[in-house]
Short mmCIF file of C-alpha atoms in Angstrom, two decimals:
data_model
loop_
_atom_site.label_atom_id
_atom_site.label_comp_id
_atom_site.label_asym_id
_atom_site.label_seq_id
_atom_site.Cartn_x
_atom_site.Cartn_y
_atom_site.Cartn_z
CA UNK B 69 109.42 87.63 118.21
CA UNK B 70 111.34 85.84 115.70
CA UNK B 71 110.41 85.23 112.46
CA UNK B 72 110.30 81.94 110.86
CA UNK B 73 109.88 81.08 107.10
CA UNK B 74 108.98 77.32 106.23
CA UNK B 75 109.37 76.75 102.72
CA UNK B 76 107.83 73.34 102.41
CA UNK B 77 105.20 71.12 100.28
CA UNK B 78 102.18 69.76 101.20
CA UNK B 79 103.16 66.54 101.63
CA UNK B 80 105.56 67.17 104.28
CA UNK B 81 103.67 69.66 105.83
CA UNK B 82 100.80 67.12 106.05
CA UNK B 83 102.83 63.96 106.71
CA UNK B 84 105.74 65.06 108.88
CA UNK B 85 106.02 68.62 110.40
CA UNK B 86 102.48 69.71 112.11
CA UNK B 87 104.45 68.68 115.50
CA UNK B 88 107.15 71.07 114.65
CA UNK B 89 105.30 73.85 113.17
CA UNK B 90 103.24 73.58 116.46
CA UNK B 91 106.26 74.22 118.70
CA UNK B 92 107.48 76.78 115.95
CA UNK B 93 104.46 78.45 116.76
CA UNK B 94 104.66 78.94 120.28
CA UNK B 95 107.90 79.99 120.35
CA UNK B 96 108.33 82.11 117.07
CA UNK B 97 105.98 83.99 114.00
CA UNK B 98 105.43 81.47 111.37
CA UNK B 99 105.12 82.17 107.68
CA UNK B 100 104.11 79.18 105.13
CA UNK B 101 105.67 78.87 102.03
CA UNK B 102 103.77 76.26 100.33
CA UNK B 103 105.45 74.96 97.32
CA UNK B 104 102.19 74.56 95.28
CA UNK B 105 100.98 77.45 96.07
CA UNK B 106 103.99 80.05 96.42
CA UNK B 107 104.43 82.38 93.07
CA UNK B 108 108.21 83.14 92.66
CA UNK B 109 108.52 86.70 91.46
CA UNK B 110 112.09 87.15 90.74
CA UNK B 111 111.47 91.06 89.98
CA UNK B 112 109.44 91.67 93.24
CA UNK B 113 109.76 90.22 96.68
CA UNK B 114 109.94 91.01 100.41
CA UNK B 115 111.32 88.91 103.03
CA UNK B 116 111.86 89.90 105.92
CA UNK B 117 111.52 86.76 108.25
CA UNK B 118 114.90 86.24 110.39
CA UNK B 119 115.61 82.47 109.19
CA UNK B 120 114.40 80.14 106.83
CA UNK B 121 113.92 76.42 107.09
CA UNK B 122 113.30 74.08 104.02
CA UNK B 123 111.38 70.91 104.15
CA UNK B 124 111.37 69.60 100.48
CA UNK B 125 113.75 69.35 97.69
CA UNK B 126 111.53 70.31 94.40
CA UNK B 127 112.76 72.56 91.63
CA UNK B 128 110.48 75.45 92.62
CA UNK B 129 111.71 75.08 95.88
CA UNK B 130 114.96 75.33 95.11
CA UNK B 131 114.99 78.02 92.78
CA UNK B 132 113.04 79.91 95.71
CA UNK B 133 115.59 79.22 98.00
CA UNK B 134 118.27 80.52 95.41
CA UNK B 135 116.39 84.07 95.30
CA UNK B 136 116.53 84.15 98.93
CA UNK B 137 120.01 83.52 99.22
CA UNK B 138 121.03 86.14 96.43
CA UNK B 139 118.98 88.56 97.70
CA UNK B 140 119.00 88.74 100.92
CA UNK B 141 121.10 87.86 103.99
CA UNK B 142 118.62 85.92 105.89
CA UNK B 143 120.04 82.65 107.12
CA UNK B 144 118.11 79.48 105.25
CA UNK B 145 118.49 75.60 106.65
CA UNK B 146 119.57 74.10 104.52
CA UNK B 147 120.91 76.01 101.49
CA UNK B 148 120.24 75.15 97.89
CA UNK B 149 123.48 73.86 97.29
CA UNK B 150 123.76 71.41 100.19
CA UNK B 151 120.23 70.17 98.85
CA UNK B 152 121.22 69.89 95.50
CA UNK B 153 124.60 68.07 96.34
CA UNK B 154 122.18 65.44 98.60
CA UNK B 155 119.93 65.08 96.13
CA UNK B 156 122.38 64.50 93.06
CA UNK B 157 123.65 61.04 94.17
CA UNK B 158 126.61 60.73 91.57
CA UNK B 159 127.69 64.37 92.56
CA UNK B 160 127.51 63.92 96.37
CA UNK B 161 129.22 60.58 95.73
CA UNK B 162 132.18 62.41 93.74
CA UNK B 163 132.17 65.22 96.45
CA UNK B 164 132.69 62.94 99.51
CA UNK B 165 135.30 60.92 97.65
CA UNK B 166 137.26 64.24 96.76
CA UNK B 167 136.66 65.36 100.63
CA UNK B 168 138.48 62.27 101.83
CA UNK B 169 135.24 60.29 103.00
CA UNK B 170 134.99 56.51 102.72
CA UNK B 171 131.90 55.98 99.64
CA UNK B 172 131.33 52.74 97.99
CA UNK B 173 132.59 52.55 94.90
CA UNK B 174 130.13 54.24 92.08
CA UNK B 175 129.68 54.83 88.62
CA UNK B 176 127.27 56.67 85.95
CA UNK B 177 127.34 54.56 83.09
CA UNK B 178 125.20 54.82 79.68
CA UNK B 179 122.44 52.06 80.40
CA UNK B 180 124.04 48.65 78.96
CA UNK B 181 127.11 49.12 80.21
CA UNK B 182 127.90 47.54 83.39
CA UNK B 183 129.92 49.14 86.36
CA UNK B 184 133.73 47.84 87.14
CA UNK B 185 132.44 45.87 90.12
CA UNK B 186 130.25 42.95 90.72
CA UNK B 187 127.64 43.07 93.16
CA UNK B 188 125.88 46.53 92.94
CA UNK B 189 122.34 48.45 93.68
CA UNK B 190 121.07 50.95 91.27
CA UNK B 191 119.59 53.96 92.31
CA UNK B 192 117.80 56.65 91.16
CA UNK B 193 119.92 59.51 89.67
CA UNK B 194 118.19 62.53 91.27
CA UNK B 195 116.54 61.83 94.72
CA UNK B 196 113.70 64.37 94.52
CA UNK B 197 110.62 62.94 94.80
CA UNK B 198 108.17 61.57 97.62
CA UNK B 199 108.29 57.88 97.19
CA UNK B 200 109.71 55.06 98.36
CA UNK B 201 112.75 52.17 97.65
CA UNK B 202 111.05 49.44 96.11
CA UNK B 203 113.83 46.78 95.89
CA UNK B 204 114.17 44.12 92.93
CA UNK B 205 116.87 42.02 93.65
CA UNK B 206 118.65 39.27 91.58
CA UNK B 207 121.60 37.05 92.21
CA UNK B 208 123.59 36.22 89.02
CA UNK B 209 126.54 33.86 89.08
CA UNK B 210 126.44 34.34 93.13
CA UNK B 211 126.80 38.03 92.82
CA UNK B 212 123.87 40.81 94.06
CA UNK B 213 122.26 42.93 91.39
CA UNK B 214 119.98 45.51 93.26
CA UNK B 215 117.98 47.73 91.68
CA UNK B 216 115.55 50.59 92.85
CA UNK B 217 112.32 50.20 90.84
CA UNK B 218 111.78 53.76 90.17
CA UNK B 219 115.58 54.58 88.91
CA UNK B 220 115.02 51.75 86.11
CA UNK B 221 111.71 53.26 85.31
CA UNK B 222 113.27 56.83 84.45
CA UNK B 223 115.62 55.02 82.09
CA UNK B 224 113.21 52.43 80.58
CA UNK B 225 109.99 53.59 81.42
CA UNK B 226 107.22 55.18 79.41
CA UNK B 227 108.73 59.09 80.41
CA UNK B 228 112.41 57.92 80.75
CA UNK B 229 114.15 61.05 81.84
CA UNK B 230 117.64 59.19 81.19
CA UNK B 231 120.10 57.53 79.26
CA UNK B 232 122.20 56.36 82.11
CA UNK B 233 122.13 54.96 85.83
CA UNK B 234 124.17 55.08 88.69
CA UNK B 235 125.52 51.96 90.28
CA UNK B 236 126.48 52.02 93.94
CA UNK B 237 128.90 48.89 94.56
CA UNK B 238 127.12 46.77 97.13
CA UNK B 239 128.20 46.52 100.66
CA UNK B 240 127.46 43.66 102.64
CA UNK B 241 126.71 44.75 106.06
CA UNK B 242 124.63 43.55 109.19
CA UNK B 243 123.43 46.51 110.36
CA UNK B 244 122.64 50.08 108.66
CA UNK B 245 123.55 53.02 110.51
CA UNK B 246 121.72 55.89 110.64
CA UNK B 247 122.82 59.62 112.09
CA UNK B 248 121.05 62.47 112.51
CA UNK B 249 122.95 65.55 112.53
CA UNK B 250 121.45 68.90 113.55
CA UNK B 251 124.22 71.63 113.95
CA UNK B 252 126.47 69.99 116.19
CA UNK B 253 124.33 67.67 117.70
CA UNK B 254 124.87 64.21 116.41
CA UNK B 255 121.98 61.18 117.08
CA UNK B 256 123.00 57.48 116.40
CA UNK B 257 120.89 54.74 115.54
CA UNK B 258 121.00 51.19 113.93
CA UNK B 259 118.56 48.97 112.31
CA UNK B 260 118.42 46.11 110.07
CA UNK B 261 118.85 46.88 106.30
CA UNK B 262 115.71 47.59 104.13
CA UNK B 263 116.67 44.20 102.01
CA UNK B 264 116.79 42.35 105.03
CA UNK B 265 113.75 43.65 107.00
CA UNK B 266 111.35 45.90 104.54
CA UNK B 267 109.78 47.04 107.69
CA UNK B 268 113.66 48.42 109.07
CA UNK B 269 111.99 51.20 111.37
CA UNK B 270 110.86 47.99 113.80
CA UNK B 271 114.05 46.99 113.85
CA UNK B 272 115.67 50.25 114.89
CA UNK B 273 117.82 50.99 117.77
CA UNK B 274 119.69 54.29 119.56
CA UNK B 275 123.17 53.01 120.07
CA UNK B 276 126.04 55.02 121.31
CA UNK B 277 128.49 57.14 119.54
CA UNK B 278 130.77 55.86 117.60
CA UNK B 279 133.54 57.97 116.82
CA UNK B 280 134.32 57.03 113.22
CA UNK B 281 130.88 57.57 112.26
CA UNK B 282 130.52 61.15 114.15
CA UNK B 283 134.33 62.23 112.17
CA UNK B 284 132.88 61.20 108.78
CA UNK B 285 129.52 62.69 109.49
CA UNK B 286 130.89 65.75 110.19
CA UNK B 287 133.21 65.79 107.29
CA UNK B 288 130.24 65.05 105.19
CA UNK B 289 127.67 67.81 106.19
CA UNK B 290 130.75 70.36 106.33
CA UNK B 291 131.83 69.06 102.39
CA UNK B 292 128.40 69.19 101.19
CA UNK B 293 126.98 72.00 103.29
CA UNK B 294 123.63 70.81 104.93
CA UNK B 295 123.13 72.26 108.66
CA UNK B 296 120.39 69.40 109.04
CA UNK B 297 120.95 65.73 107.69
CA UNK B 298 120.47 62.27 108.02
CA UNK B 299 123.19 60.14 107.16
CA UNK B 300 123.34 56.57 105.98
CA UNK B 301 126.05 54.14 106.53
CA UNK B 302 126.85 50.46 105.93
CA UNK B 303 129.82 48.45 107.76
CA UNK B 304 131.92 45.92 105.82
CA UNK B 305 133.06 42.23 106.71
CA UNK B 306 136.48 43.80 107.13
CA UNK B 307 135.29 46.33 110.05
CA UNK B 308 135.13 49.81 107.60
CA UNK B 309 132.01 51.98 107.53
CA UNK B 310 130.75 53.14 104.11
CA UNK B 311 128.49 56.69 103.73
CA UNK B 312 125.67 55.20 101.63
CA UNK B 313 123.30 58.14 101.44
CA UNK B 314 123.04 62.03 102.48
CA UNK B 315 119.40 63.37 103.55
CA UNK B 316 119.17 66.92 103.02
CA UNK B 317 115.56 66.68 104.31
CA UNK B 318 115.17 63.78 107.43
CA UNK B 319 112.60 62.67 109.26
CA UNK B 320 113.32 64.20 112.73
CA UNK B 321 109.99 62.84 114.28
CA UNK B 322 112.19 59.71 114.80
CA UNK B 323 114.12 61.25 117.17
CA UNK B 324 112.84 61.89 120.58
CA UNK B 325 111.81 65.28 121.34
CA UNK B 326 113.19 65.65 117.52
CA UNK B 327 110.76 68.42 116.67
CA UNK B 328 111.94 70.88 119.56
CA UNK B 329 115.36 70.36 118.89
CA UNK B 330 115.20 71.54 115.49
CA UNK B 331 112.89 74.22 116.52
CA UNK B 332 115.59 75.42 119.32
CA UNK B 333 117.87 75.19 116.76
CA UNK B 334 116.41 77.61 114.25
CA UNK B 335 115.53 80.24 116.66
CA UNK B 336 119.17 80.05 117.68
CA UNK B 337 120.60 80.17 113.86
CA UNK B 338 118.17 83.57 113.13
CA UNK B 339 119.44 86.81 112.12
CA UNK B 340 119.96 88.75 115.46
CA UNK Z 186 148.24 65.54 73.63
CA UNK Z 187 144.98 62.98 74.72
CA UNK Z 188 141.65 64.74 74.52
CA UNK Z 189 138.18 64.01 75.16
CA UNK Z 190 134.89 65.45 73.91
CA UNK Z 191 131.69 65.55 75.95
CA UNK Z 192 128.93 65.99 73.75
CA UNK Z 193 126.05 64.72 72.38
CA UNK Z 194 126.52 64.58 68.70
CA UNK Z 195 130.20 63.16 66.91
CA UNK Z 196 129.34 65.37 63.65
CA UNK Z 197 128.39 69.00 63.49
CA UNK Z 198 130.83 71.51 65.00
CA UNK Z 199 131.73 68.65 67.39
CA UNK Z 200 133.44 66.62 63.97
CA UNK Z 201 135.04 69.87 63.01
CA UNK Z 202 136.84 70.29 66.13
CA UNK Z 203 137.74 66.57 66.58
CA UNK Z 204 139.03 66.54 62.73
CA UNK Z 205 141.05 69.80 63.57
CA UNK Z 206 142.98 68.86 66.54
CA UNK Z 207 143.70 65.14 64.86
CA UNK Z 208 145.48 67.55 62.27
CA UNK Z 209 147.31 69.26 64.25
CA UNK Z 210 148.78 66.03 65.92
CA UNK Z 211 146.09 65.11 69.39
CA UNK Z 212 144.46 61.87 69.73
CA UNK Z 213 140.80 62.78 70.42
CA UNK Z 214 137.94 60.50 71.41
CA UNK Z 215 134.25 62.04 71.65
CA UNK Z 216 132.27 60.84 74.49
CA UNK Z 217 128.23 60.58 73.39
CA UNK Z 218 125.51 59.20 75.32
CA UNK Z 219 126.20 55.94 73.89
CA UNK Z 220 129.60 55.34 75.21
CA UNK Z 221 129.61 57.60 78.33
CA UNK Z 222 130.88 55.96 81.49
CA UNK Z 223 131.83 58.08 84.28
CA UNK Z 224 134.41 56.31 86.41
CA UNK Z 225 138.18 56.79 86.67
CA UNK Z 226 138.38 55.04 82.92
CA UNK Z 227 137.97 58.14 81.73
CA UNK Z 228 141.11 59.79 83.57
CA UNK Z 229 143.30 59.06 80.52
CA UNK Z 230 142.64 61.95 79.00
CA UNK Z 231 145.28 65.16 79.56
CA UNK Z 232 141.95 67.44 79.34
CA UNK Z 233 138.23 67.80 78.26
CA UNK Z 234 136.14 69.94 75.73
CA UNK Z 235 132.82 70.19 76.99
CA UNK Z 236 130.59 70.70 73.87
CA UNK Z 237 127.02 69.51 75.38
CA UNK Z 238 125.29 70.81 78.61
CA UNK Z 239 123.02 67.95 79.38
CA UNK Z 240 123.24 67.26 83.01
CA UNK Z 241 125.28 64.09 82.12
CA UNK Z 242 127.87 66.04 80.35
CA UNK Z 243 127.96 67.63 83.43
CA UNK Z 244 128.73 64.86 85.50
CA UNK Z 245 131.00 63.94 83.80
CA UNK Z 246 132.81 67.35 83.73
CA UNK Z 247 132.00 67.83 87.37
CA UNK Z 248 133.89 64.34 88.06
CA UNK Z 249 136.73 65.30 85.66
CA UNK Z 250 137.29 68.50 87.88
CA UNK Z 251 137.49 66.88 90.97
CA UNK Z 252 139.95 64.15 89.62
CA UNK Z 253 142.16 67.34 88.65
CA UNK Z 254 141.63 66.64 85.33
CA UNK Z 255 140.87 70.44 83.45
CA UNK Z 256 137.41 70.75 81.54
CA UNK Z 257 137.38 73.48 79.00
CA UNK Z 258 135.06 75.78 79.39
CA UNK Z 259 134.58 74.73 82.74
CA UNK Z 260 132.05 72.26 84.33
CA UNK Z 261 130.48 75.47 86.39
CA UNK Z 262 130.38 78.21 83.99
CA UNK Z 263 128.32 75.37 81.71
CA UNK Z 264 125.56 74.41 84.64
CA UNK Z 265 125.62 78.10 85.34
CA UNK Z 266 124.63 79.23 82.06
CA UNK Z 267 122.60 76.26 80.95
CA UNK Z 268 120.42 76.53 84.23
CA UNK Z 269 118.18 79.49 83.87
CA UNK Z 270 117.91 80.58 87.32
CA UNK Z 271 121.40 80.43 87.42
CA UNK Z 272 121.99 82.17 84.57
CA UNK Z 273 119.82 84.86 85.54
CA UNK Z 274 121.45 85.75 88.45
CA UNK Z 275 125.00 85.69 86.42
CA UNK Z 276 123.27 88.66 83.95
CA UNK Z 277 121.77 90.28 86.67
CA UNK Z 278 125.33 90.59 88.20
CA UNK Z 279 126.70 91.24 85.24
CA UNK Z 280 124.47 94.40 85.33
CA UNK Z 281 122.94 93.88 82.06
CA UNK Z 282 118.93 94.06 81.56
CA UNK Z 283 116.92 91.09 81.69
CA UNK Z 284 112.85 90.26 81.66
CA UNK Z 285 111.33 89.94 84.79
CA UNK Z 286 111.23 86.15 85.67
CA UNK Z 287 108.42 84.20 87.45
CA UNK Z 288 108.09 80.62 88.94
CA UNK Z 289 105.05 78.48 89.90
CA UNK Z 290 102.69 75.60 89.44
CA UNK Z 291 100.14 76.06 86.70
CA UNK Z 292 97.55 76.38 89.22
CA UNK Z 293 99.10 79.09 90.76
CA UNK Z 294 100.45 80.79 88.10
CA UNK Z 295 96.77 80.78 86.80
CA UNK Z 296 95.47 82.67 89.83
CA UNK Z 297 98.10 85.24 90.69
CA UNK Z 298 99.09 86.43 87.75
CA UNK Z 299 98.02 89.51 86.34
CA UNK Z 300 96.68 90.40 83.16
CA UNK Z 301 99.11 92.74 82.41
CA UNK Z 302 102.05 90.40 83.36
CA UNK Z 303 101.11 88.70 79.68
CA UNK Z 304 102.72 87.81 77.40
CA UNK Z 305 105.06 85.30 78.54
CA UNK Z 306 107.05 82.61 77.26
CA UNK Z 307 107.49 79.59 79.05
CA UNK Z 308 111.19 78.02 78.81
CA UNK Z 309 112.33 74.68 80.29
CA UNK Z 310 114.55 75.42 83.48
CA UNK Z 311 117.31 73.43 82.40
CA UNK Z 312 117.90 74.35 78.38
CA UNK Z 313 118.91 76.91 76.31
CA UNK Z 314 117.95 78.33 72.49
CA UNK Z 315 114.38 77.65 71.44
CA UNK Z 316 113.95 74.36 72.25
CA UNK Z 317 110.64 73.82 74.37
CA UNK Z 318 110.01 77.54 74.43
CA UNK Z 319 106.48 78.63 73.93
CA UNK Z 320 104.88 81.75 74.43
CA UNK Z 321 101.60 82.39 76.64
CA UNK Z 322 99.53 85.04 75.23
CA UNK Z 323 96.28 84.07 77.53
CA UNK Z 324 95.91 82.35 80.67
CA UNK Z 325 94.22 79.21 78.64
CA UNK Z 326 97.60 78.85 76.86
CA UNK Z 327 97.91 76.98 80.88
CA UNK Z 328 96.01 74.34 79.35
CA UNK Z 329 97.52 73.40 76.60
CA UNK Z 330 100.88 72.81 79.10
CA UNK Z 331 101.88 68.83 80.06
CA UNK Z 332 103.90 70.42 82.93
CA UNK Z 333 103.29 70.70 86.82
CA UNK Z 334 105.55 74.09 87.21
CA UNK Z 335 106.82 76.51 84.93
CA UNK Z 336 109.40 78.95 84.01
CA UNK Z 337 108.01 81.92 82.59
CA UNK Z 338 109.73 85.23 81.21
CA UNK Z 339 108.47 88.33 79.99
CA UNK Z 340 107.91 88.37 76.73
CA UNK Z 341 109.41 91.26 74.96
CA UNK Z 342 108.16 92.43 71.85
CA UNK Z 343 110.54 93.62 69.80
CA UNK Z 344 114.10 93.01 67.40
CA UNK Z 345 115.74 89.80 68.24
CA UNK Z 346 119.01 89.20 67.85
CA UNK Z 347 121.90 86.26 67.99
CA UNK Z 348 125.19 87.38 69.13
CA UNK Z 349 128.59 85.11 68.91
CA UNK Z 350 131.81 85.97 70.29
CA UNK Z 351 135.28 84.36 70.00
CA UNK Z 352 138.01 86.14 72.01
CA UNK Z 353 137.69 89.91 71.20
CA UNK Z 354 135.33 89.35 67.70
CA UNK Z 355 131.75 89.53 67.73
CA UNK Z 356 129.31 88.80 64.80
CA UNK Z 357 125.74 90.04 65.10
CA UNK Z 358 122.75 88.56 64.07
CA UNK Z 359 119.16 89.77 63.48
CA UNK Z 360 116.95 86.65 63.70
CA UNK Z 361 113.51 86.18 63.43
CA UNK Z 362 112.24 85.79 67.39
CA UNK Z 363 112.18 82.62 69.08
CA UNK Z 364 114.13 80.99 65.90
CA UNK Z 365 117.10 78.66 66.84
CA UNK Z 366 120.85 78.96 66.17
CA UNK Z 367 120.44 77.44 62.52
CA UNK Z 368 117.82 79.87 61.30
CA UNK Z 369 118.50 82.54 58.32
CA UNK Z 370 119.67 85.44 59.74
CA UNK Z 371 120.73 88.94 58.55
CA UNK Z 372 124.30 90.14 59.80
CA UNK Z 373 124.60 93.41 61.49
CA UNK Z 374 127.64 95.01 60.83
CA UNK Z 375 127.97 96.95 64.29
CA UNK Z 376 126.06 98.17 67.63
CA UNK Z 377 127.74 99.60 70.03
CA UNK Z 378 125.34 98.97 72.87
CA UNK Z 379 125.27 95.26 71.33
CA UNK Z 380 129.46 95.00 71.52
CA UNK Z 381 129.49 96.58 75.09
CA UNK Z 382 127.04 93.93 76.27
CA UNK Z 383 129.30 90.97 74.99
CA UNK Z 384 132.51 92.37 76.43
CA UNK Z 385 131.08 92.94 79.86
CA UNK Z 386 129.43 89.75 79.71
CA UNK Z 387 132.78 87.71 78.26
CA UNK Z 388 134.72 89.50 80.92
CA UNK Z 389 132.80 89.41 83.84
CA UNK Z 390 133.19 85.25 83.47
CA UNK Z 391 136.32 85.26 81.62
CA UNK Z 392 135.00 83.32 78.43
CA UNK Z 393 136.69 82.32 75.47
CA UNK Z 394 133.79 82.01 73.38
CA UNK Z 395 129.74 81.90 73.38
CA UNK Z 396 126.85 83.62 72.52
CA UNK Z 397 123.88 85.45 73.65
CA UNK Z 398 120.35 86.05 72.42
CA UNK Z 399 119.20 89.59 72.93
CA UNK Z 400 115.99 91.72 72.09
CA UNK Z 401 115.83 95.32 71.62
CA UNK Z 402 112.80 95.96 72.61
CA UNK Z 403 110.33 98.24 70.24
CA UNK Z 404 108.80 100.27 72.43
CA UNK Z 405 111.50 101.39 74.94
CA UNK Z 406 114.27 100.96 72.39
CA UNK Z 407 115.57 98.92 75.81
CA UNK Z 408 118.32 96.02 75.09
CA UNK Z 409 117.63 92.85 76.98
CA UNK Z 410 119.48 89.37 77.28
CA UNK Z 411 116.84 86.26 76.82
CA UNK Z 412 119.70 83.76 76.48
CA UNK Z 413 123.18 82.37 77.29
CA UNK Z 414 125.26 79.94 75.97
CA UNK Z 415 128.95 78.68 76.66
CA UNK Z 416 129.38 76.84 73.76
CA UNK Z 417 127.33 77.26 70.06
CA UNK Z 418 127.32 75.59 67.06
CA UNK Z 419 128.60 78.67 65.27
CA UNK Z 420 126.39 78.08 62.24
CA UNK Z 421 125.30 81.83 61.62
CA UNK Z 422 129.27 83.16 62.07
CA UNK Z 423 131.01 85.03 59.35
CA UNK Z 424 133.97 86.10 60.16
CA UNK Z 425 136.34 83.52 59.08
CA UNK Z 426 136.39 79.66 60.00
CA UNK Z 427 134.86 79.79 64.23
CA UNK Z 428 137.00 76.27 64.48
CA UNK Z 429 140.32 76.75 64.80
CA UNK Z 430 139.85 79.75 66.44
CA UNK Z 431 137.81 78.36 69.14
CA UNK Z 432 140.32 75.19 69.55
CA UNK Z 433 143.75 77.35 69.47
CA UNK Z 434 141.67 79.20 72.47
CA UNK Z 435 140.97 75.94 74.27
CA UNK Z 436 144.53 74.84 73.46
CA UNK Z 437 146.10 78.22 75.06
CA UNK Z 438 143.34 78.10 78.43
CA UNK Z 439 144.75 74.59 78.55
CA UNK Z 440 147.83 75.50 78.88
CA UNK Z 441 147.57 78.55 81.02
CA UNK Z 442 146.03 76.29 83.68
CA UNK Z 443 148.65 73.39 82.97
CA UNK Z 444 151.34 76.46 83.88
CA UNK Z 445 149.61 77.33 86.86
CA UNK Z 446 149.43 73.59 88.91
CA UNK Z 447 153.00 72.88 87.46
#
């Protein structure tokens, strides 16, 4: 029986992964590595799994994956580099643009210095914790200035972590497009953008494959190094798609039979 | 040439580099946390010197390299030596000895570490030198720590060294345990094993200059690497002026990169 290691935190275990674990338990031997309970000992380890699946993105998780990657030949989905790039907005914007993928203009500026574009959205620097986007919206001289509250708190709050902000040019789009990528299988959806409807999931619908999104999504996962991801796109007035977010830990429960699709994919990717 | 320096300070070694390069006819701008904006406006310089390794400057380095502007020392090597876990694997892959390392949440560490794992030393995962470093002598010491998780190294009781290198020149300083680079040191004129460690490290990573912190274990006499850095202040360098040496190595490296791409 194939042995699957699941590296996860309590939040993802309780809220997002029970169906997957239930399914996998029927076809594989599961071992759980819980971020809150696992001691990483870099000189004393013994991994005998055939594959690892990662469902979290905290520092301990990333550093446990590095140990597995450097000391064993066990496949890890997703790898540490892919997760690190996905959670670092500025790094993935830079790399995606370098790879020829259309992303909105972006800048990383010292606090107090505005970016060289008028409509913008301020997003958090590293998207690592399990909390949701909280929008603060202003319109100044006809230009839209949107900020995620947690991004501002990380610069202005009591426990400020950064002295700089990540700005992404705001793309006005009727719909937000979401593509889930599980290996070579892609699943396409559209929904109203969060700023239009805060309950955007209620507006989500399945759509047919859009070749341009397929091309961009495949190029992006290749560049970042993700095997499982979800990618957000906006479509500008002149009809161009822009990749606005890439997520290394998507909620696959939103896909029909998502847990089974993920489980079967992991079995296929396992060693031997 | 137009040269940018990515640095958290404008004075100290950075200021001296700027002066030296300007005296030699170059136009130099220092980018600190007060004026750094990472966008196409940065692409005006011929190359950059990456003095500080805080994440903001590393982001700038990655952006510049993605846009074919050389960064010296390279962003990748600066990141790998700043991040403790990356540094751990770099040291291990150079076949140098290093202390045992543990990571976990405070609760996990308290429950799962054994008494003989102590004493330990807690260090920020992203850092170098002595800043934020704390010795854990007993499990009670975990109660004073306001972090959710920790990076811990086995604390080696022994003689502590700060060892600089610039090209093939090495300066060995014996220092007080956990003191920073600027503290009082005793110069050691020669130590074959330390010199061998330095040359292995330098050659493996193709480094122009840098430093290693080493500890010789009182009980076993074994030599451990406990910290690495790509760009120290050279406060205790005692072998002539480090500024001109470092600047000339950087200018040579830039020429090599330029010649390769032409």
